[in-house]
PDB file of C-alpha atoms in Angstrom:
ATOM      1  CA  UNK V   1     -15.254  14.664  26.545  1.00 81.00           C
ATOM      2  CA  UNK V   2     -17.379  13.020  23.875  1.00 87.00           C
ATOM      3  CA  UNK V   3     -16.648   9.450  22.642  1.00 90.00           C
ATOM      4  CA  UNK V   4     -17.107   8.178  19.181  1.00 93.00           C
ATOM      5  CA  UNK V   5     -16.559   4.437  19.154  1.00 94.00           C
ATOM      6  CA  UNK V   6     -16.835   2.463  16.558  1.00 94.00           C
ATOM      7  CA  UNK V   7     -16.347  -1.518  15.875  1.00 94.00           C
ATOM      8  CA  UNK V   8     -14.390  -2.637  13.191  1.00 93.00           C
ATOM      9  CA  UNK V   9     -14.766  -6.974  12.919  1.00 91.00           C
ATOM     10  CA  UNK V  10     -15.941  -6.538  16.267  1.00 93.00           C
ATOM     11  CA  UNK V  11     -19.206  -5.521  17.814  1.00 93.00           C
ATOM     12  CA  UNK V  12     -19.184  -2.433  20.441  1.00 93.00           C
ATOM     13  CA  UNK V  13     -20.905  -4.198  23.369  1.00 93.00           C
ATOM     14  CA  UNK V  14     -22.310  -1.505  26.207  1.00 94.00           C
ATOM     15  CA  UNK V  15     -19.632  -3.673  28.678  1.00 94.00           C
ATOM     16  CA  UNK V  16     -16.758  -1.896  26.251  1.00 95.00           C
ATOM     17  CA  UNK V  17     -18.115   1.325  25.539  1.00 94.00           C
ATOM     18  CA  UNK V  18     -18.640   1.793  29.350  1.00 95.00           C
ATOM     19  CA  UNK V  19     -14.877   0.570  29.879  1.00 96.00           C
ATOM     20  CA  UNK V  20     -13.307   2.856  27.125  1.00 95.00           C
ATOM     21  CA  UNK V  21     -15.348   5.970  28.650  1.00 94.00           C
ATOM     22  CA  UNK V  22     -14.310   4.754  32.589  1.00 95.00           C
ATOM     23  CA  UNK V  23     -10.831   4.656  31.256  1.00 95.00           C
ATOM     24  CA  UNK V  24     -10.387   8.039  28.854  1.00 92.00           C
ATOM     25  CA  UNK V  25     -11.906   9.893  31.113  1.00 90.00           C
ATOM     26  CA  UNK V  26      -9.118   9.321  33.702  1.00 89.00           C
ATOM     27  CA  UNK V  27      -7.431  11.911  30.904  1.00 88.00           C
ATOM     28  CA  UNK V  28      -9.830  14.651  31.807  1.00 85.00           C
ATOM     29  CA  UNK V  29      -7.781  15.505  34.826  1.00 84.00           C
ATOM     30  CA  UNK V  30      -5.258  16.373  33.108  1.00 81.00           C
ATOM     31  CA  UNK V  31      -7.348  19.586  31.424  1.00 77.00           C
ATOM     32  CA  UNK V  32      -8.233  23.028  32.640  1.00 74.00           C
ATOM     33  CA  UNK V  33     -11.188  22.428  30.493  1.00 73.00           C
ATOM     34  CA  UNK V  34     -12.245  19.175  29.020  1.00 71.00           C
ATOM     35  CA  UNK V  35     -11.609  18.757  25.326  1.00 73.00           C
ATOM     36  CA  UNK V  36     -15.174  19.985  23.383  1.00 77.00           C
ATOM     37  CA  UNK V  37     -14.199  18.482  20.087  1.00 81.00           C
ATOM     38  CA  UNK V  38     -14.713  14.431  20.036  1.00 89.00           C
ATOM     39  CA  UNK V  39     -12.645  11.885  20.992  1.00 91.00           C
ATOM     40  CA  UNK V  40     -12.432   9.003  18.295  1.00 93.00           C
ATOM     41  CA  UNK V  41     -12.216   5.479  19.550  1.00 95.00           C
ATOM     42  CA  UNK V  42     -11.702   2.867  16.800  1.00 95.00           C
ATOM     43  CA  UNK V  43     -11.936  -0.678  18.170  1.00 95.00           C
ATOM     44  CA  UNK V  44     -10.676  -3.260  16.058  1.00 94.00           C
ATOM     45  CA  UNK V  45      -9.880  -7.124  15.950  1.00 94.00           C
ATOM     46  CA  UNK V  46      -7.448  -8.293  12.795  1.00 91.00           C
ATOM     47  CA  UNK V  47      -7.027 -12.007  13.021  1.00 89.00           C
ATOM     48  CA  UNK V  48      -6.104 -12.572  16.903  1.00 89.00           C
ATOM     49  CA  UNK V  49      -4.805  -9.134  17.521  1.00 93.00           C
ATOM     50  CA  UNK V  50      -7.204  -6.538  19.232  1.00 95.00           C
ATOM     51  CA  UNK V  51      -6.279  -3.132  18.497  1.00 94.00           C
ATOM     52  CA  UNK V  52      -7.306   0.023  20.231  1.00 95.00           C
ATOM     53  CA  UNK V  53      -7.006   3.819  18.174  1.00 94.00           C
ATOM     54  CA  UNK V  54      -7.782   6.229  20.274  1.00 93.00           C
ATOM     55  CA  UNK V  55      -7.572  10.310  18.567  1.00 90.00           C
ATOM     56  CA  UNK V  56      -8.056  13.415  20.287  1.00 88.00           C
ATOM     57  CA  UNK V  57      -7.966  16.578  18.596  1.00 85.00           C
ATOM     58  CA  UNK V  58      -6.602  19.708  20.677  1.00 79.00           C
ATOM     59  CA  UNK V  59      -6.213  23.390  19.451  1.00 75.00           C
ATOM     60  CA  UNK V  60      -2.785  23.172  18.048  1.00 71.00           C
ATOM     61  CA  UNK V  61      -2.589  19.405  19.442  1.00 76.00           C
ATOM     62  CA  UNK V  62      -3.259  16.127  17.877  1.00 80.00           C
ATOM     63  CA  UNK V  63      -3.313  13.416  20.730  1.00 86.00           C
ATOM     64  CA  UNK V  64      -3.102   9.791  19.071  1.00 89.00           C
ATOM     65  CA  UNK V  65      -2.628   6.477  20.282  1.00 91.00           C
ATOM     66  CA  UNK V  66      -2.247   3.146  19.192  1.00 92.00           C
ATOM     67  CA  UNK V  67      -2.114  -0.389  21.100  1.00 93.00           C
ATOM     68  CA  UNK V  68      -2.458  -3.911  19.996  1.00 93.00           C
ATOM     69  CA  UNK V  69      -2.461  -6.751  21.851  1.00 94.00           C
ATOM     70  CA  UNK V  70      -4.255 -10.396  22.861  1.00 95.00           C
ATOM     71  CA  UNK V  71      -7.028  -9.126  24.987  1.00 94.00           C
ATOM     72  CA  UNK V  72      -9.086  -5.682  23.813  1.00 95.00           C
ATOM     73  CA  UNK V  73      -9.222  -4.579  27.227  1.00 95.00           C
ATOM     74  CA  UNK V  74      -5.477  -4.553  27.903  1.00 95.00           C
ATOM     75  CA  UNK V  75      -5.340  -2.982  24.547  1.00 95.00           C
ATOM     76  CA  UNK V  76      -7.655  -0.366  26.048  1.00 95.00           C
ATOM     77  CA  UNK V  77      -5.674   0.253  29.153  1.00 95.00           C
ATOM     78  CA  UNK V  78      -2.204   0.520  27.486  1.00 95.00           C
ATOM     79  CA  UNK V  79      -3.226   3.382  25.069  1.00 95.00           C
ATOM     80  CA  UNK V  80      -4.663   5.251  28.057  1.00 94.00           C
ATOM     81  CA  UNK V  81      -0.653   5.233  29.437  1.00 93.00           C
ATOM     82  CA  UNK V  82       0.553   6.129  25.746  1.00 93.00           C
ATOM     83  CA  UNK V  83      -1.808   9.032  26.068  1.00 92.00           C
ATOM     84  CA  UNK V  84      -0.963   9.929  29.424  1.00 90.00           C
ATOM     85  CA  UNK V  85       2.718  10.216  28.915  1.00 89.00           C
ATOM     86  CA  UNK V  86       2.053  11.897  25.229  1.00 86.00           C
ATOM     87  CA  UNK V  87       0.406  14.320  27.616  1.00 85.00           C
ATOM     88  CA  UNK V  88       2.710  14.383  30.508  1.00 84.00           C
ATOM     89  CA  UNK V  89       5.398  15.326  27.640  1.00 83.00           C
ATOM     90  CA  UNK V  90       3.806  17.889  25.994  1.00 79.00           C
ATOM     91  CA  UNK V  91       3.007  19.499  29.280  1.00 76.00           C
ATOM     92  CA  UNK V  92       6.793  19.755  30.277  1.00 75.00           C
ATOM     93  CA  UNK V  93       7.517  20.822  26.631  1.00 73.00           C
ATOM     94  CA  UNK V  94       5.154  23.302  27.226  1.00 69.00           C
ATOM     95  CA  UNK V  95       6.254  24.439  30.699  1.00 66.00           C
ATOM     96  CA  UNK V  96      10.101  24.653  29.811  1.00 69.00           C
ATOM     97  CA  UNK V  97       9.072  26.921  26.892  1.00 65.00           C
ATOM     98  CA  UNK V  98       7.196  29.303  28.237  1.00 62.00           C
ATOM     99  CA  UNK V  99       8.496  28.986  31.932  1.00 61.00           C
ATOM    100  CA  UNK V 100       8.797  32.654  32.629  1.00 51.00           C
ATOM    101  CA  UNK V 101       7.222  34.053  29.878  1.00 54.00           C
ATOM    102  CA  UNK V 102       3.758  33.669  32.028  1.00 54.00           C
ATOM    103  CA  UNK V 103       2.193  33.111  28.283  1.00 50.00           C
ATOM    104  CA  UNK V 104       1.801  29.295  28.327  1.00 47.00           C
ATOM    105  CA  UNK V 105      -1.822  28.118  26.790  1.00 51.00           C
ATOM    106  CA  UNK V 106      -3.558  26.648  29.492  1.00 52.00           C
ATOM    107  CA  UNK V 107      -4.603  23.757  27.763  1.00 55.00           C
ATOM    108  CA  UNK V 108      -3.235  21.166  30.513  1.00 59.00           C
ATOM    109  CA  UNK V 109      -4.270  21.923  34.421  1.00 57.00           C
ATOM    110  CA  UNK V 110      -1.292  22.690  36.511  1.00 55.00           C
ATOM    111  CA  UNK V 111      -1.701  18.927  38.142  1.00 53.00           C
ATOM    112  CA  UNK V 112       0.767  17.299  35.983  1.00 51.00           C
ATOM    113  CA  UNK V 113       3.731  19.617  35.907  1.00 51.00           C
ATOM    114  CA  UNK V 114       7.159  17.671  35.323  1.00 55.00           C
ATOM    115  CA  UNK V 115       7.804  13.895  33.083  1.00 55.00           C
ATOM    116  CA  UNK V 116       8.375  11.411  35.701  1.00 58.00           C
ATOM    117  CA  UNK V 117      12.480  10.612  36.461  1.00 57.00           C
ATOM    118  CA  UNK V 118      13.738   9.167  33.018  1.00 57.00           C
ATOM    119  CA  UNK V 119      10.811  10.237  30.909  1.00 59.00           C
ATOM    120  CA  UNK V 120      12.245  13.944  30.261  1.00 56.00           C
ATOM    121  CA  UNK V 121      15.737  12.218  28.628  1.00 57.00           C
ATOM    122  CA  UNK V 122      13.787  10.747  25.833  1.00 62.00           C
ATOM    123  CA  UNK V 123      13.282  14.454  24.931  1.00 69.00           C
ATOM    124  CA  UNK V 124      16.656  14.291  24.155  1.00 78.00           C
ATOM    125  CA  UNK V 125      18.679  13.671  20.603  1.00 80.00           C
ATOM    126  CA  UNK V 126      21.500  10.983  21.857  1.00 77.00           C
ATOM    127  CA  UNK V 127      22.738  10.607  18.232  1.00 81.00           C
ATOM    128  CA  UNK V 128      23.247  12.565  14.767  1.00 84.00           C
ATOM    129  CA  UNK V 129      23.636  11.051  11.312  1.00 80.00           C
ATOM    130  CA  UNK V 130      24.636  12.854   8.462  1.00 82.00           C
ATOM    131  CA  UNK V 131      24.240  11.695   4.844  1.00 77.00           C
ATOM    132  CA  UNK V 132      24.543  12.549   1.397  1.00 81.00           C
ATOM    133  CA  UNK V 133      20.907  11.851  -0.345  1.00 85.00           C
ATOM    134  CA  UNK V 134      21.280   9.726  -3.328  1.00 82.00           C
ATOM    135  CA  UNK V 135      18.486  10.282  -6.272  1.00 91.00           C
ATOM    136  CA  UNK V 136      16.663   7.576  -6.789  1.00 92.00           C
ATOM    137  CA  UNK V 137      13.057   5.901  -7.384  1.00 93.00           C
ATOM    138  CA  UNK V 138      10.790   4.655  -5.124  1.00 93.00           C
ATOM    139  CA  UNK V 139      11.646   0.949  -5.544  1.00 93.00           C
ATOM    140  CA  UNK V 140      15.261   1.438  -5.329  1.00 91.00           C
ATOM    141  CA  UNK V 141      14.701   3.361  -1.976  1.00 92.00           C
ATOM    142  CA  UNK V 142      12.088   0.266  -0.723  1.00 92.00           C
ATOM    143  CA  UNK V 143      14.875  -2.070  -1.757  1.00 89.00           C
ATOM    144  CA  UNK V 144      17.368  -0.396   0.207  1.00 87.00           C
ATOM    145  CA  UNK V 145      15.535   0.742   3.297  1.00 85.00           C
ATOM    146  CA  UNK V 146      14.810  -3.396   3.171  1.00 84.00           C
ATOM    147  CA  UNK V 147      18.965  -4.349   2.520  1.00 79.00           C
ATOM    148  CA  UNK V 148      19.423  -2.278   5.906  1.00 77.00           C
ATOM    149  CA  UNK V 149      16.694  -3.644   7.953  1.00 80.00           C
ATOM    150  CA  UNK V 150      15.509  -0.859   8.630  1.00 85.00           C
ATOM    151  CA  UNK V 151      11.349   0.437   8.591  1.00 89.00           C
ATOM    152  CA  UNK V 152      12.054   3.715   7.192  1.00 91.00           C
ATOM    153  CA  UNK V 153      14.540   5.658   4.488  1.00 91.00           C
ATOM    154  CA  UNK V 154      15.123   8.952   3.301  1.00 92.00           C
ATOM    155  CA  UNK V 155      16.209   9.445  -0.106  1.00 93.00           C
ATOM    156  CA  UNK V 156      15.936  11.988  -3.043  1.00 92.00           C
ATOM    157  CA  UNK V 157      12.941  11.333  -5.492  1.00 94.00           C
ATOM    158  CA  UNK V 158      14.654  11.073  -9.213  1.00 93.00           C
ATOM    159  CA  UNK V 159      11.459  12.143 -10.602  1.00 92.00           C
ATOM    160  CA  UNK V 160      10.423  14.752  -8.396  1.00 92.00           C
ATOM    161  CA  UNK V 161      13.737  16.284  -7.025  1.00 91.00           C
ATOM    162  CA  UNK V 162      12.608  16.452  -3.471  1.00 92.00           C
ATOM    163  CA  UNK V 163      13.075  14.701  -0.102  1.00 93.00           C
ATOM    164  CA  UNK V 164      10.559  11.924   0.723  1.00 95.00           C
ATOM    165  CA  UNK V 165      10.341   8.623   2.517  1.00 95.00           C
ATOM    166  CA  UNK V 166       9.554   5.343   2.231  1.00 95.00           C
ATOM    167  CA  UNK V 167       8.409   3.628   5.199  1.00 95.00           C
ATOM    168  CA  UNK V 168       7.121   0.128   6.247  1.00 92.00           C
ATOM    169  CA  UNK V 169       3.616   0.171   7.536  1.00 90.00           C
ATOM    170  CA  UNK V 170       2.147  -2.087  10.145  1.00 86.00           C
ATOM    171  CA  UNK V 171       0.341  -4.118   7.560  1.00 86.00           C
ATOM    172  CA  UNK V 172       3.551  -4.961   5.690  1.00 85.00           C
ATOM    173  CA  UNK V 173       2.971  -2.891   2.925  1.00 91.00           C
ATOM    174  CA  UNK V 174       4.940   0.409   2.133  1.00 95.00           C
ATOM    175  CA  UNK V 175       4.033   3.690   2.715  1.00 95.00           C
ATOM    176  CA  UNK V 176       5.429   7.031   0.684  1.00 96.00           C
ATOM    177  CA  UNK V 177       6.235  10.395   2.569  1.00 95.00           C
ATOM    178  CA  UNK V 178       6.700  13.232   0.332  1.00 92.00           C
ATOM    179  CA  UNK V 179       6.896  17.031   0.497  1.00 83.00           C
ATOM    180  CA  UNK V 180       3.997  18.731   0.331  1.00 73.00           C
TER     181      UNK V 180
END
């Protein structure tokens, strides 16, 4: 796989390139054939938070990850296991699908084949809601989604007649979801 790393507030030293490349490349196992397209590392440090973006494009596959913590290279290490199990997932996804079909992609080798015990019930919906969407603006929807505590909330646009959603971004700001 190829690495593009970049720095942002932070300065790439060779000491953290060489760790992010020892530690993605643990991923290549997981691959009949490593990835050709190139793996974007973001490095980051926002106030005393070091956060680690790691994206790797697949055909028909976007891997992402994203870790922040105290220390960059914990930050490091814990998106490697997001990106493992995002992996691990989509492998038994991809094997239950396809099981005796025999026309699975062979995008992941066959040495991951099952989610560890536990991991294969998060596949599963536990709970249903069912609402009627109310038409309203954008603010109304922030102000509600806010009133519930929630970080997200689906609602009707007023102007625009379809389904978006508001959401509450990492920064603190809002973000807007809409059809496209």
């Amino acid at each position: 796989m190829n690495y593009k790393v970049r720095g942002q507030n932070i300065e790439v030293t060779d000491a953290l390139l060489d760790y992010v490349e020892k530690k993605l490349s643990r991923l290549e196992r997981y691959f009949e054939t490593p990835p050709t397209s190139d793996v974007s590392v973001t490095l980051s440090v926002i106030r005393d938070l070091h956060i680690v973006e790691v994206t790797i494009p697949l055909t028909g596959l976007l891997l992402r990850a994203e870790h922040r913590s105290k220390d960059m290279y914990s930050s490091i290490d814990s998106v490697v296991d997001k990106l493992e199990r995002q992996i691990r997932k989509h492998k038994t996804k991809v094997n239950r699908k396809f099981r005796l079909s025999g026309s699975a992609d062979h995008l992941f080798s066959d040495e991951v084949t099952q989610l560890p015990a536990g991991e294969e019930d998060m596949l599963e919906v536990v709970r249903t809601k069912r609402f009627t969407l109310k038409p309203m603006d954008v603010e109304e929807a922030i102000l509600q989604m806010n009133m519930i505590g929630h970080n997200f909330f689906v609602f009707s646009n007023a102007e625009s007649k379809e389904v978006n959603v508001v959401y509450r971004r990492n920064d603190g700001r809002y973000g807007l979801i809409e059809q496209g």
